[in-house]
Short mmCIF file of C-alpha atoms in Angstrom, two decimals:
data_model
loop_
_atom_site.label_atom_id
_atom_site.label_comp_id
_atom_site.label_asym_id
_atom_site.label_seq_id
_atom_site.Cartn_x
_atom_site.Cartn_y
_atom_site.Cartn_z
CA MET B 26 0.00 0.00 0.00
CA LEU B 27 1.26 3.47 -0.86
CA GLU B 28 2.19 5.19 2.38
CA PRO B 29 1.07 8.79 2.84
CA MET B 30 3.14 11.92 3.20
CA ALA B 31 6.32 10.66 1.56
CA THR B 32 6.47 12.42 -1.78
CA ARG B 33 7.67 10.50 -4.82
CA LYS B 34 9.53 12.48 -7.47
CA ASN B 35 9.55 9.76 -10.14
CA PRO B 36 6.60 8.99 -12.41
CA THR B 37 7.29 5.27 -11.97
CA ASP B 38 7.42 4.16 -8.37
CA ASP B 39 9.01 0.74 -8.29
CA PRO B 40 10.39 -0.13 -4.83
CA LEU B 41 12.66 -2.65 -6.58
CA ALA B 42 14.33 0.02 -8.68
CA PRO B 43 18.12 -0.48 -8.60
CA ILE B 44 18.57 2.72 -6.59
CA THR B 45 16.18 4.39 -4.16
CA LEU B 46 17.10 7.78 -2.74
CA ALA B 47 15.14 8.86 0.36
CA VAL B 48 15.80 12.50 1.18
CA GLY B 49 14.82 14.26 4.38
CA GLN B 50 14.99 14.11 8.16
CA GLU B 51 11.62 12.61 9.12
CA ASP B 52 12.64 9.27 10.61
CA LEU B 53 9.24 7.61 10.30
CA LEU B 54 9.00 8.36 6.58
CA LEU B 55 12.58 7.28 5.96
CA ASP B 56 11.95 4.02 7.75
CA ARG B 57 8.79 3.45 5.74
CA VAL B 58 10.75 3.80 2.52
CA VAL B 59 13.12 1.10 3.77
CA ARG B 60 10.25 -1.09 4.90
CA ASP B 61 8.50 -0.86 1.52
CA VAL B 62 11.67 -1.79 -0.38
CA VAL B 63 12.40 -4.76 1.90
CA LYS B 64 8.79 -5.92 1.72
CA ALA B 65 8.80 -5.80 -2.09
CA ALA B 66 12.16 -7.57 -2.28
CA ARG B 67 11.05 -10.38 0.02
CA ALA B 68 7.80 -10.73 -1.93
CA ALA B 69 9.93 -11.32 -5.02
CA ASP B 70 12.41 -13.55 -3.18
CA ALA B 71 11.77 -14.70 0.37
CA ASP B 72 15.50 -15.33 0.85
CA THR B 73 16.51 -11.75 0.08
CA ASP B 74 19.64 -10.75 2.00
CA VAL B 75 19.07 -7.39 3.74
CA ARG B 76 22.02 -5.37 4.99
CA ASP B 77 21.18 -2.26 6.99
CA LEU B 78 24.28 -0.09 7.48
CA THR B 79 25.06 3.26 9.02
CA SER B 80 27.47 5.56 7.23
CA ASP B 81 30.35 4.67 9.57
CA GLN B 82 29.86 0.96 8.80
CA LEU B 83 30.28 1.53 5.08
CA GLN B 84 34.04 1.81 4.99
CA PRO B 85 36.20 1.79 1.81
CA GLY B 86 35.92 -1.65 0.27
CA THR B 87 32.71 -2.61 2.09
CA LEU B 88 30.42 -1.77 -0.83
CA ALA B 89 32.55 -3.79 -3.25
CA GLU B 90 32.44 -6.74 -0.86
CA LEU B 91 28.67 -6.55 -0.40
CA THR B 92 27.98 -6.22 -4.12
CA SER B 93 30.38 -8.94 -5.26
CA PRO B 94 28.73 -11.66 -7.39
CA SER B 95 27.26 -14.60 -5.52
CA LEU B 96 27.31 -18.22 -6.63
CA PHE B 97 23.62 -18.37 -5.80
CA SER B 98 22.66 -15.06 -7.51
CA GLU B 99 20.71 -14.03 -4.43
CA ARG B 100 18.71 -10.84 -4.29
CA LYS B 101 20.11 -8.22 -1.93
CA VAL B 102 18.88 -4.99 -0.39
CA LEU B 103 21.64 -2.68 0.81
CA ILE B 104 20.50 0.18 3.04
CA VAL B 105 22.87 3.04 3.78
CA ARG B 106 21.71 5.42 6.50
CA ASN B 107 23.01 8.98 6.92
CA ALA B 108 24.58 8.86 3.47
CA GLN B 109 25.49 12.53 3.85
CA ASP B 110 28.14 11.45 6.40
CA LEU B 111 30.02 9.01 4.16
CA GLY B 112 33.78 9.47 3.96
CA ALA B 113 35.40 10.80 0.78
CA ASP B 114 36.86 7.43 -0.30
CA THR B 115 33.55 5.66 0.26
CA VAL B 116 31.70 8.36 -1.69
CA LYS B 117 33.96 7.62 -4.67
CA GLU B 118 33.06 3.93 -4.47
CA VAL B 119 29.34 4.70 -4.17
CA LYS B 120 29.49 7.04 -7.17
CA ALA B 121 31.28 4.39 -9.22
CA TYR B 122 28.67 1.77 -8.28
CA LEU B 123 25.82 4.12 -9.19
CA THR B 124 27.03 4.28 -12.78
CA ALA B 125 26.51 0.51 -13.18
CA PRO B 126 24.28 -0.97 -10.45
CA PHE B 127 23.69 -4.73 -10.37
CA GLU B 128 20.30 -6.12 -11.40
CA GLU B 129 19.75 -8.30 -8.32
CA ILE B 130 20.75 -5.58 -5.84
CA THR B 131 18.56 -2.75 -4.58
CA LEU B 132 20.57 0.08 -3.03
CA VAL B 133 18.69 2.40 -0.66
CA LEU B 134 20.41 5.65 0.26
CA LEU B 135 18.96 7.66 3.14
CA HIS B 136 20.19 11.24 2.94
CA ALA B 137 19.29 14.19 5.18
CA GLY B 138 19.37 16.62 2.27
CA GLY B 139 21.16 19.95 2.26
CA VAL B 140 24.69 20.68 1.13
CA LYS B 141 26.51 18.13 3.25
CA GLY B 142 27.29 15.06 1.21
CA LYS B 143 25.72 16.65 -1.87
CA ALA B 144 27.98 14.64 -4.16
CA VAL B 145 26.06 11.49 -3.24
CA LEU B 146 22.73 13.20 -3.91
CA ASP B 147 23.85 14.51 -7.29
CA ALA B 148 25.31 11.17 -8.35
CA ALA B 149 22.18 9.24 -7.38
CA ARG B 150 19.92 11.67 -9.21
CA LYS B 151 22.14 11.59 -12.28
CA ALA B 152 21.92 7.80 -12.23
CA GLY B 153 18.11 8.03 -12.38
CA ALA B 154 17.41 6.94 -8.82
CA ARG B 155 13.85 6.58 -7.63
CA GLU B 156 13.57 9.50 -5.21
CA VAL B 157 11.28 9.81 -2.20
CA ALA B 158 11.06 13.08 -0.25
CA CYS B 159 10.75 12.63 3.52
CA PRO B 160 10.75 16.17 4.93
CA LYS B 161 10.54 16.96 8.62
CA MET B 162 7.04 18.04 9.55
CA THR B 163 7.39 21.18 11.61
CA LYS B 164 3.93 22.68 11.01
CA ALA B 165 0.78 21.60 12.80
CA ALA B 166 -1.10 21.74 9.49
CA ASP B 167 1.30 19.18 8.01
CA ARG B 168 0.78 16.84 10.95
CA LEU B 169 -2.96 17.20 10.60
CA SER B 170 -2.70 16.28 6.92
CA PHE B 171 -0.54 13.33 7.92
CA VAL B 172 -3.19 12.02 10.33
CA ARG B 173 -5.92 12.37 7.71
CA ALA B 174 -3.80 10.52 5.18
CA GLU B 175 -3.08 7.75 7.70
CA PHE B 176 -6.81 7.15 8.19
CA ARG B 177 -7.36 7.14 4.40
CA ALA B 178 -4.51 4.68 3.87
CA LEU B 179 -6.20 2.30 6.31
CA GLY B 180 -9.52 2.73 4.54
CA ARG B 181 -11.17 4.42 7.50
CA SER B 182 -13.17 7.58 8.04
CA ALA B 183 -12.43 10.11 10.79
CA THR B 184 -14.10 13.45 11.38
CA PRO B 185 -12.03 16.66 11.04
CA GLU B 186 -12.53 17.27 14.77
CA ALA B 187 -11.22 13.80 15.59
CA CYS B 188 -8.08 14.36 13.52
CA GLN B 189 -7.44 17.73 15.13
CA ASN B 190 -8.02 16.38 18.64
CA LEU B 191 -5.62 13.53 17.99
CA VAL B 192 -2.88 15.95 16.90
CA ASP B 193 -3.57 18.11 19.96
CA ALA B 194 -3.44 15.11 22.31
CA ILE B 195 -0.41 13.31 20.87
CA GLY B 196 1.78 16.19 19.72
CA ALA B 197 4.52 16.37 17.11
CA ASP B 198 5.85 12.80 17.11
CA LEU B 199 4.79 11.13 13.86
CA ARG B 200 5.40 7.66 15.24
CA GLU B 201 3.01 8.36 18.09
CA LEU B 202 0.44 9.78 15.69
CA ALA B 203 0.71 6.83 13.29
CA SER B 204 0.45 4.34 16.15
CA ALA B 205 -2.58 6.15 17.57
CA VAL B 206 -4.35 6.03 14.20
CA THR B 207 -3.59 2.32 13.84
CA GLN B 208 -4.80 1.59 17.36
CA LEU B 209 -8.06 3.50 16.86
CA CYS B 210 -8.73 1.74 13.56
CA ALA B 211 -8.11 -1.64 15.17
CA ASP B 212 -10.35 -0.97 18.18
CA VAL B 213 -13.20 1.14 16.81
CA GLU B 214 -15.80 0.30 14.18
CA GLY B 215 -17.38 2.92 11.96
CA THR B 216 -16.44 6.58 11.73
CA ILE B 217 -13.95 7.74 14.33
CA ASP B 218 -15.11 10.97 15.95
CA GLU B 219 -13.82 13.38 18.59
CA ALA B 220 -15.57 11.52 21.39
CA VAL B 221 -13.61 8.37 20.59
CA VAL B 222 -10.32 10.26 20.48
CA GLY B 223 -11.13 11.96 23.76
CA ARG B 224 -11.94 8.65 25.39
CA TYR B 225 -8.67 7.11 24.21
CA TYR B 226 -6.11 9.89 24.41
CA THR B 227 -7.14 13.22 25.88
CA GLY B 228 -5.73 13.30 29.39
CA ARG B 229 -5.04 9.58 29.54
CA ALA B 230 -2.42 8.82 32.17
CA GLU B 231 -1.39 5.70 30.30
CA ALA B 232 -0.66 7.67 27.14
CA SER B 233 1.63 10.12 28.91
CA SER B 234 3.46 7.36 30.81
CA PHE B 235 4.10 5.52 27.54
CA THR B 236 5.50 8.74 26.07
CA VAL B 237 8.05 8.86 28.90
CA ALA B 238 8.98 5.23 28.26
CA ASP B 239 9.25 5.65 24.48
CA ARG B 240 11.55 8.65 24.74
CA ALA B 241 13.72 6.87 27.32
CA VAL B 242 14.23 3.65 25.33
CA GLU B 243 15.05 5.76 22.27
CA GLY B 244 17.93 7.31 24.22
CA ARG B 245 16.33 10.76 24.23
CA ALA B 246 17.00 11.56 27.88
CA ALA B 247 16.13 15.27 27.85
CA GLU B 248 12.78 14.67 26.15
CA ALA B 249 12.02 11.74 28.45
CA LEU B 250 12.70 13.87 31.53
CA GLU B 251 10.51 16.65 30.15
CA ALA B 252 7.68 14.17 29.53
CA LEU B 253 8.21 12.72 33.01
CA ARG B 254 7.89 16.09 34.71
CA TRP B 255 4.78 16.93 32.71
CA SER B 256 3.21 13.56 33.56
CA LEU B 257 3.87 13.96 37.28
CA ALA B 258 2.60 17.53 37.20
CA THR B 259 -0.67 16.38 35.64
CA GLY B 260 -1.21 13.70 38.26
CA VAL B 261 0.05 10.52 36.61
CA ALA B 262 0.76 7.89 39.27
CA PRO B 263 4.50 7.06 39.45
CA VAL B 264 3.71 3.34 39.40
CA LEU B 265 2.20 3.74 35.92
CA ILE B 266 5.46 5.24 34.69
CA THR B 267 7.66 2.47 36.08
CA SER B 268 5.26 -0.05 34.57
CA ALA B 269 5.50 1.63 31.15
CA LEU B 270 9.31 1.75 31.39
CA ALA B 271 9.46 -1.94 32.28
CA GLN B 272 7.14 -2.87 29.39
CA ALA B 273 9.18 -0.86 26.90
CA VAL B 274 12.53 -2.35 27.97
CA ARG B 275 11.14 -5.90 28.09
CA ALA B 276 9.70 -5.47 24.59
CA ILE B 277 13.17 -4.57 23.29
CA GLY B 278 14.69 -7.59 25.05
CA LYS B 279 12.04 -9.93 23.64
CA LEU B 280 12.39 -8.66 20.08
CA ALA B 281 16.20 -8.67 20.24
CA SER B 282 16.16 -12.36 21.14
CA ALA B 283 13.69 -13.28 18.38
CA PRO B 284 14.94 -15.08 15.23
CA ARG B 285 16.42 -12.73 12.64
CA GLY B 286 14.41 -12.35 9.46
CA ALA B 287 11.13 -13.43 11.04
CA ARG B 288 8.06 -11.78 9.56
CA PRO B 289 6.25 -9.11 11.63
CA GLY B 290 3.05 -11.19 11.70
CA ASP B 291 4.89 -14.22 13.05
CA LEU B 292 6.73 -12.10 15.62
CA ALA B 293 3.49 -10.48 16.73
CA ARG B 294 1.98 -13.90 17.37
CA ASP B 295 5.05 -15.36 19.08
CA LEU B 296 5.85 -12.34 21.24
CA GLY B 297 2.30 -11.32 22.06
CA MET B 298 2.60 -7.85 20.52
CA PRO B 299 0.42 -6.20 17.85
CA PRO B 300 2.19 -5.81 14.45
CA TRP B 301 2.32 -2.02 14.76
CA LYS B 302 4.24 -2.37 18.01
CA ILE B 303 6.76 -4.74 16.40
CA ASP B 304 7.61 -2.01 13.89
CA ARG B 305 7.97 0.61 16.63
CA VAL B 306 10.16 -1.55 18.88
CA ARG B 307 12.39 -2.43 15.92
CA GLN B 308 13.17 1.25 15.52
CA GLN B 309 13.66 1.77 19.24
CA MET B 310 16.06 -1.14 19.72
CA ARG B 311 18.91 0.35 17.68
CA GLY B 312 21.88 0.85 19.97
CA TRP B 313 20.63 -1.60 22.59
CA SER B 314 22.68 -4.57 23.79
CA ALA B 315 21.84 -7.51 26.05
CA ASP B 316 23.84 -5.87 28.84
CA GLY B 317 21.98 -2.62 28.27
CA VAL B 318 18.60 -4.36 28.64
CA SER B 319 19.72 -5.97 31.91
CA GLU B 320 21.08 -2.68 33.22
CA ALA B 321 17.88 -0.84 32.33
CA LEU B 322 15.64 -3.46 33.94
CA ARG B 323 17.66 -3.23 37.17
CA ALA B 324 17.29 0.55 37.17
CA VAL B 325 13.54 0.31 36.60
CA ALA B 326 13.19 -2.29 39.37
CA LEU B 327 14.97 0.04 41.80
CA ALA B 328 12.69 2.89 40.80
CA ASP B 329 9.63 0.68 41.18
CA ALA B 330 10.69 -0.18 44.72
CA GLY B 331 11.30 3.50 45.39
CA VAL B 332 7.86 4.65 44.24
CA LYS B 333 6.16 1.89 46.21
CA GLY B 334 7.54 3.04 49.54
CA GLY B 335 11.16 1.93 49.44
CA GLY B 336 12.53 5.45 49.00
CA ASP B 337 11.99 8.99 50.25
CA ASP B 338 11.63 10.72 46.88
CA PRO B 339 9.63 8.92 44.14
CA GLU B 340 10.24 11.71 41.63
CA TYR B 341 14.01 11.46 42.04
CA ALA B 342 13.82 7.66 41.73
CA LEU B 343 11.94 8.03 38.45
CA GLU B 344 14.40 10.59 37.10
CA LYS B 345 17.32 8.26 37.87
CA ALA B 346 15.56 5.39 36.11
CA VAL B 347 14.75 7.46 33.02
CA VAL B 348 18.35 8.63 32.70
CA ALA B 349 19.66 5.08 33.23
CA VAL B 350 17.36 3.66 30.56
CA ALA B 351 18.29 6.39 28.07
CA ARG B 352 21.99 5.80 28.77
CA ALA B 353 21.56 2.06 28.25
CA ALA B 354 19.82 2.76 24.95
CA ARG B 355 22.68 4.87 23.61
CA PRO B 356 25.82 3.93 25.57
CA SER B 357 28.16 5.35 22.94
CA ARG B 358 26.64 8.79 23.36
CA GLY B 359 27.45 8.92 27.05
CA ARG B 360 23.91 9.59 28.19
#
């Protein structure tokens, strides 16, 4: 299904085009481009080899190694994130490859746009890459359009007031908005109106506690602390926040230990999570390690004991836990 709000610049939109160039800084839209390419590739060949690399992992010689002919002529998808940060020698190799891409390989370049790394952009465009624009949505009107498009993509009807209330309740995070739309469509029959949105999201303690947990497991300590303080100020019970933190960390641990290459539907069944949550946790688990999961669970357990009477200051216990979880999520960033 064509996903909304990611603008295609090519008249033909084949996700199996030899080169896909996703340009912008909206993580959700960038990840959807990747997801669509991988889905199409695995529909064509279930044994497709997917390599998802950051710019620092694509060192000189790596591209040549990954694109070398295989005895089994297997289909490959090579994903290069933050292509604007590639080193000069690697850029030369990428440019050379773009002039003669291999038929059984789909190269996906994720580029932030702008002048940094513009040589990669220019070379990909010159090579006739399929281009998808994934701009950051900074305006409320854009987020409202996004929510409306999400409902349409799922074949559902929502009133204008419901869409506006959802944006007001959830905020600027597209992942949260997309997940909220999916959840409403799964739970509610018929037209979704403002009363339904109000019942689910406006002022819900659970929603705000999950926001704290999501920001923490993504390694976004400052945003997690801000969400924590807002939640406590609006009367959210501390025990709900420790519960949400524990659920979020456990979900990462469960998915990390699942078989690689398993389909989202199978994972959802085996792990007891809805498919939309599998996609979200996959994005959140980048940077996590087994040791990090253990460390985070210990921190959350200490906070849980603190908010249930084992400490003098529940708010301080929660702040320590949030910082510890965010640090475990991104250990290399020193959080």
